[in-house]
XYZ file of C-alpha atoms in Angstrom:
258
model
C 87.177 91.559 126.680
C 87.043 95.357 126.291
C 88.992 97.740 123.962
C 91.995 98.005 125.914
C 92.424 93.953 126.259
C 91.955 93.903 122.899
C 94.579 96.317 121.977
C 96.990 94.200 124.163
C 96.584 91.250 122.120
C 96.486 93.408 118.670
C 99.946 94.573 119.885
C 101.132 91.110 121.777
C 100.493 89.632 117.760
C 101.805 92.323 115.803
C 105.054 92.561 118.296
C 105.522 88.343 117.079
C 104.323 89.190 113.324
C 106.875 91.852 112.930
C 109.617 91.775 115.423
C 111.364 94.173 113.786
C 109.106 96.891 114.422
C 108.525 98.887 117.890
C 104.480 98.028 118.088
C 102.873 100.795 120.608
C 99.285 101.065 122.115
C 99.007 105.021 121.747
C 96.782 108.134 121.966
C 96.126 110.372 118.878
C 94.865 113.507 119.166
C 92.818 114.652 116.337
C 90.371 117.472 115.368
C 86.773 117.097 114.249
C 86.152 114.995 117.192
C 88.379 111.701 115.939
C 90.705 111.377 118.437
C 91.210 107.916 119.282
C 93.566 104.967 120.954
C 95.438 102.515 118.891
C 98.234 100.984 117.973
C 101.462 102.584 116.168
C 103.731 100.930 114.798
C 107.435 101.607 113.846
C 110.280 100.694 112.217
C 113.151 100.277 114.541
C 115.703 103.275 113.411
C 113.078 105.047 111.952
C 111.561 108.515 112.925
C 108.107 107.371 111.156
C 105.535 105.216 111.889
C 101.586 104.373 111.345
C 99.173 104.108 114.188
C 95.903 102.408 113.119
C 92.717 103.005 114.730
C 91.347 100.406 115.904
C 87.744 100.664 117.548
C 85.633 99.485 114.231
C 87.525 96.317 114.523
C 87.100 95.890 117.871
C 83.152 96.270 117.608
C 83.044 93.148 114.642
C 85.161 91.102 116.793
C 82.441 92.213 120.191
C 79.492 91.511 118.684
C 81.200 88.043 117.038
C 79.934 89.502 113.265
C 84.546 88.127 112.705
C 86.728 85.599 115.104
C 89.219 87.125 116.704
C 91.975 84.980 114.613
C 90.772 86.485 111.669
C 90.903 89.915 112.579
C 94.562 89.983 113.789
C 95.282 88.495 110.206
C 93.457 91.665 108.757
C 95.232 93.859 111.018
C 98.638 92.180 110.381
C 97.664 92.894 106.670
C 96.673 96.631 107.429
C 99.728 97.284 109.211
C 102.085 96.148 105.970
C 100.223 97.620 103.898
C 100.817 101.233 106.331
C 104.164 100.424 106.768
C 104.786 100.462 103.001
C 103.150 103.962 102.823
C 105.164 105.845 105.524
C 106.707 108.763 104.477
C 110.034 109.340 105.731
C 110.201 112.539 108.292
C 114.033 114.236 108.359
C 113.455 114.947 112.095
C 116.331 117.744 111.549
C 114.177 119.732 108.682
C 110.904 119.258 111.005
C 113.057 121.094 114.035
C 113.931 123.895 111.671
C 111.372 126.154 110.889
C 113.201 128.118 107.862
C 112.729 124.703 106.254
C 109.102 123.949 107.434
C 107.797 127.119 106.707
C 107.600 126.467 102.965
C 105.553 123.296 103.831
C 102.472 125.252 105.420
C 99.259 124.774 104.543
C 95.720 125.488 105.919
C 92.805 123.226 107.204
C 89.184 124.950 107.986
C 87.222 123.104 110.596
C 84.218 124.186 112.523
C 84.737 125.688 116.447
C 82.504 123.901 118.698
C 83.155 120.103 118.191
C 87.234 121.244 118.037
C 87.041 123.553 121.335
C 89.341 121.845 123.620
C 92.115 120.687 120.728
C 92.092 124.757 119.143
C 93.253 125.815 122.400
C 96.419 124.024 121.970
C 96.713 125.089 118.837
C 97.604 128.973 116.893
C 94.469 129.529 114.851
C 92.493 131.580 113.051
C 88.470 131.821 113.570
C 86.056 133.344 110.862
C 82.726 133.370 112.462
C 81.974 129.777 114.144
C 85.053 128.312 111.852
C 88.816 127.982 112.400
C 91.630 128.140 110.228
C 94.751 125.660 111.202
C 97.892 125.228 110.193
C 99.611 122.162 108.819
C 103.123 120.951 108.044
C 102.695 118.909 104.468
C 105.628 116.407 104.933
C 104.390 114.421 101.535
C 100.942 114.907 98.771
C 100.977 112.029 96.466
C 98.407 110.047 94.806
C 98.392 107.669 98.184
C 97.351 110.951 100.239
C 98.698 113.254 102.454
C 101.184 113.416 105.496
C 100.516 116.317 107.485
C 101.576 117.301 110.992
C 99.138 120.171 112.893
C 100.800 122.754 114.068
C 100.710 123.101 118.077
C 101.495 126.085 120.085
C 104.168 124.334 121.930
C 105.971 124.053 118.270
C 105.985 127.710 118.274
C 107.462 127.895 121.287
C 110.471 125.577 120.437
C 110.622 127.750 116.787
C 110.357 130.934 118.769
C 108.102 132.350 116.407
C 104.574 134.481 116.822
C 101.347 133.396 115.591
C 101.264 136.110 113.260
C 104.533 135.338 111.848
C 103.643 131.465 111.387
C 99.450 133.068 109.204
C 101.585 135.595 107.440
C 104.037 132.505 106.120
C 101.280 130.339 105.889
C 99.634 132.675 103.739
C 102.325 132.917 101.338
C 102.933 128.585 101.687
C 99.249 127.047 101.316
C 98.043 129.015 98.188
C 101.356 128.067 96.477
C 101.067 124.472 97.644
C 97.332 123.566 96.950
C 96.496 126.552 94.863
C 92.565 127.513 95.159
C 90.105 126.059 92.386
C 86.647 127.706 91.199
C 84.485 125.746 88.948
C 80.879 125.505 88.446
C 78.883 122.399 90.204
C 77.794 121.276 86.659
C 81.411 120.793 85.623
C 82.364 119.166 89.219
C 79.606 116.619 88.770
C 80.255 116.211 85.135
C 84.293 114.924 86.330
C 82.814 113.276 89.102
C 80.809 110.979 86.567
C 83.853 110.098 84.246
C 82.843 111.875 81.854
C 79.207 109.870 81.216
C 77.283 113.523 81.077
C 78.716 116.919 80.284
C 77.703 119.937 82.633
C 74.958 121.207 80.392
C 73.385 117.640 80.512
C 73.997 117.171 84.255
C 71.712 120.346 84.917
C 72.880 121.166 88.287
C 72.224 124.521 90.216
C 73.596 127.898 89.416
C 76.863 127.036 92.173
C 80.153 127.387 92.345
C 82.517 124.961 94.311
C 85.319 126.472 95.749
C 87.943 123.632 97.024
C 91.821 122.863 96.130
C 93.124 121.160 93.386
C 93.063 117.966 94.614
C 89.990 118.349 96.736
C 91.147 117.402 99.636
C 90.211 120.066 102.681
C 89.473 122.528 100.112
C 87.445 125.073 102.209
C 90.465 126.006 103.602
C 90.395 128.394 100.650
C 88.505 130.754 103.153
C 91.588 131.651 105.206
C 93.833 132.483 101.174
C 94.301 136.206 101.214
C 92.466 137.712 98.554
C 90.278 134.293 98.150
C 86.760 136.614 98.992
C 88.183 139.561 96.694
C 89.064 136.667 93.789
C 85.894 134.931 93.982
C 83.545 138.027 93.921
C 85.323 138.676 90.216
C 84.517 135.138 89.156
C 81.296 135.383 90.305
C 80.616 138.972 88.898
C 79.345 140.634 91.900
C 78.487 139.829 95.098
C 77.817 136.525 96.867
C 76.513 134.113 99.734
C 79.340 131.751 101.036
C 77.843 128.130 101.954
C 79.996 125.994 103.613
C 79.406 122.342 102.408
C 81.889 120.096 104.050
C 85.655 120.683 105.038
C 86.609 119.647 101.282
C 85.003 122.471 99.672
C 82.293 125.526 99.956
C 79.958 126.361 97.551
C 79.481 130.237 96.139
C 75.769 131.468 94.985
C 75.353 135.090 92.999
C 73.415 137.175 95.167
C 71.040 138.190 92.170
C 68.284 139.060 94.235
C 66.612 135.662 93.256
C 67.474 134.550 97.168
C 67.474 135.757 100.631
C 70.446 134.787 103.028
């Protein structure tokens, strides 16, 4: 049996297990290389769905590590648990761009493993990064639900790409407002407390992320972001990107070279 078989029967069970839904095999399109096949699945009557991906599954149930019975109970159980965690989508608001501008926010990823998606998409690139643009349809404590912006929703707006940056850069900063604090304290919170930041000792950085953490270097692409940080820093600075949640900030004191 191969993937595809596979996701026939996933969809064959979950079609019986909730016949109430519309249960899809479908293609999702994603950056940082995690585009993948799966299933979606759908209330009927609704304009929001969940598509899981599937492939980790499939590889326990290939190499027999979980019987095949078993895993369409743990997908039955992963799809109710999606389905209870859909946001609901007004499918007029996302077709009206006076409403979905306010809703912008920003997402940095690097250039070369995103090549093919960014040039479907309006972006902006800052050496071998990009800065993308996201509708947030819902931020709670269970996550987000985003949709990327594509250049073919631009076209059906009938706005620029320098009209949809110049809102964005009013939107994102308001949504997920930048936050600079020293690693010390970050590591500090990320124990729960157990050390303070002069007892967890950590280097002379500053993380630059979001509130919430989530995508945080997207910071980069906040007007004024380089102009803000230089004053918290007191001077001037090397930029180190970390990960797409965050970049770290170290005084260029003349203790380092870039």
């Amino acid at each position: 049996m191969d993937y595809e078989q596979f996701l026939e029967q996933v969809k064959a069970d979950l079609q019986e297990a909730f016949p109430y839904m519309d249960v899809q095999i479908r293609s999702v399109e994603k950056l940082q290389g995690e585009s993948y096949t799966g299933i979606s699945i759908t209330p009927i009557g609704s304009n929001a769905g969940a598509t899981m991906d599937l492939r980790q599954e499939f590889q326990l149930v290939q190499e027999e590590m979980l019987p095949l019975k078993v895993s369409f109970a743990r997908i039955e159980r992963l799809a109710a648990d999606a389905l209870e965690r859909i946001p609901q989508v007004d499918q007029r608001a996302l077709g009206d761009y006076a409403q979905m501008k306010d809703t912008l926010i920003m997402q940095a990823v690097p250039i070369e493993p995103n090549r093919a998606l960014l040039k479907t998409i309006p972006h902006k690139t800052m050496d071998d990064i990009a800065i993308v643009y996201r509708f947030q349809l819902d931020h709670s404590d269970r996550g987000d639900a985003t949709v990327l912006v594509t250049n073919q929703m631009l076209k059906t707006y009938g706005i620029t790409t320098e009209q949809l940056m110049a809102d964005a850069e009013v939107s994102a900063p308001q949504r997920n407002p930048a936050s600079i604090r020293s690693l010390a304290e970050v590591l500090s919170e990320m124990s729960g407390g157990m050390f303070t930041p002069e007892e967890v000792g950590a280097p002379s950085l500053l993380v630059a992320t979001v509130r919430d953490g989530v995508n945080g270097a997207c910071v980069m692409g906040y007007p004024d972001f380089f102009k803000e940080a230089a004053e918290q820093v007191g001077g001037s600075y090397f930029v180190l990107p970390s990960s797409v949640h965050e970049i770290l900030l170290l005084a260029d004191d003349g203790s380092m070279s870039a």
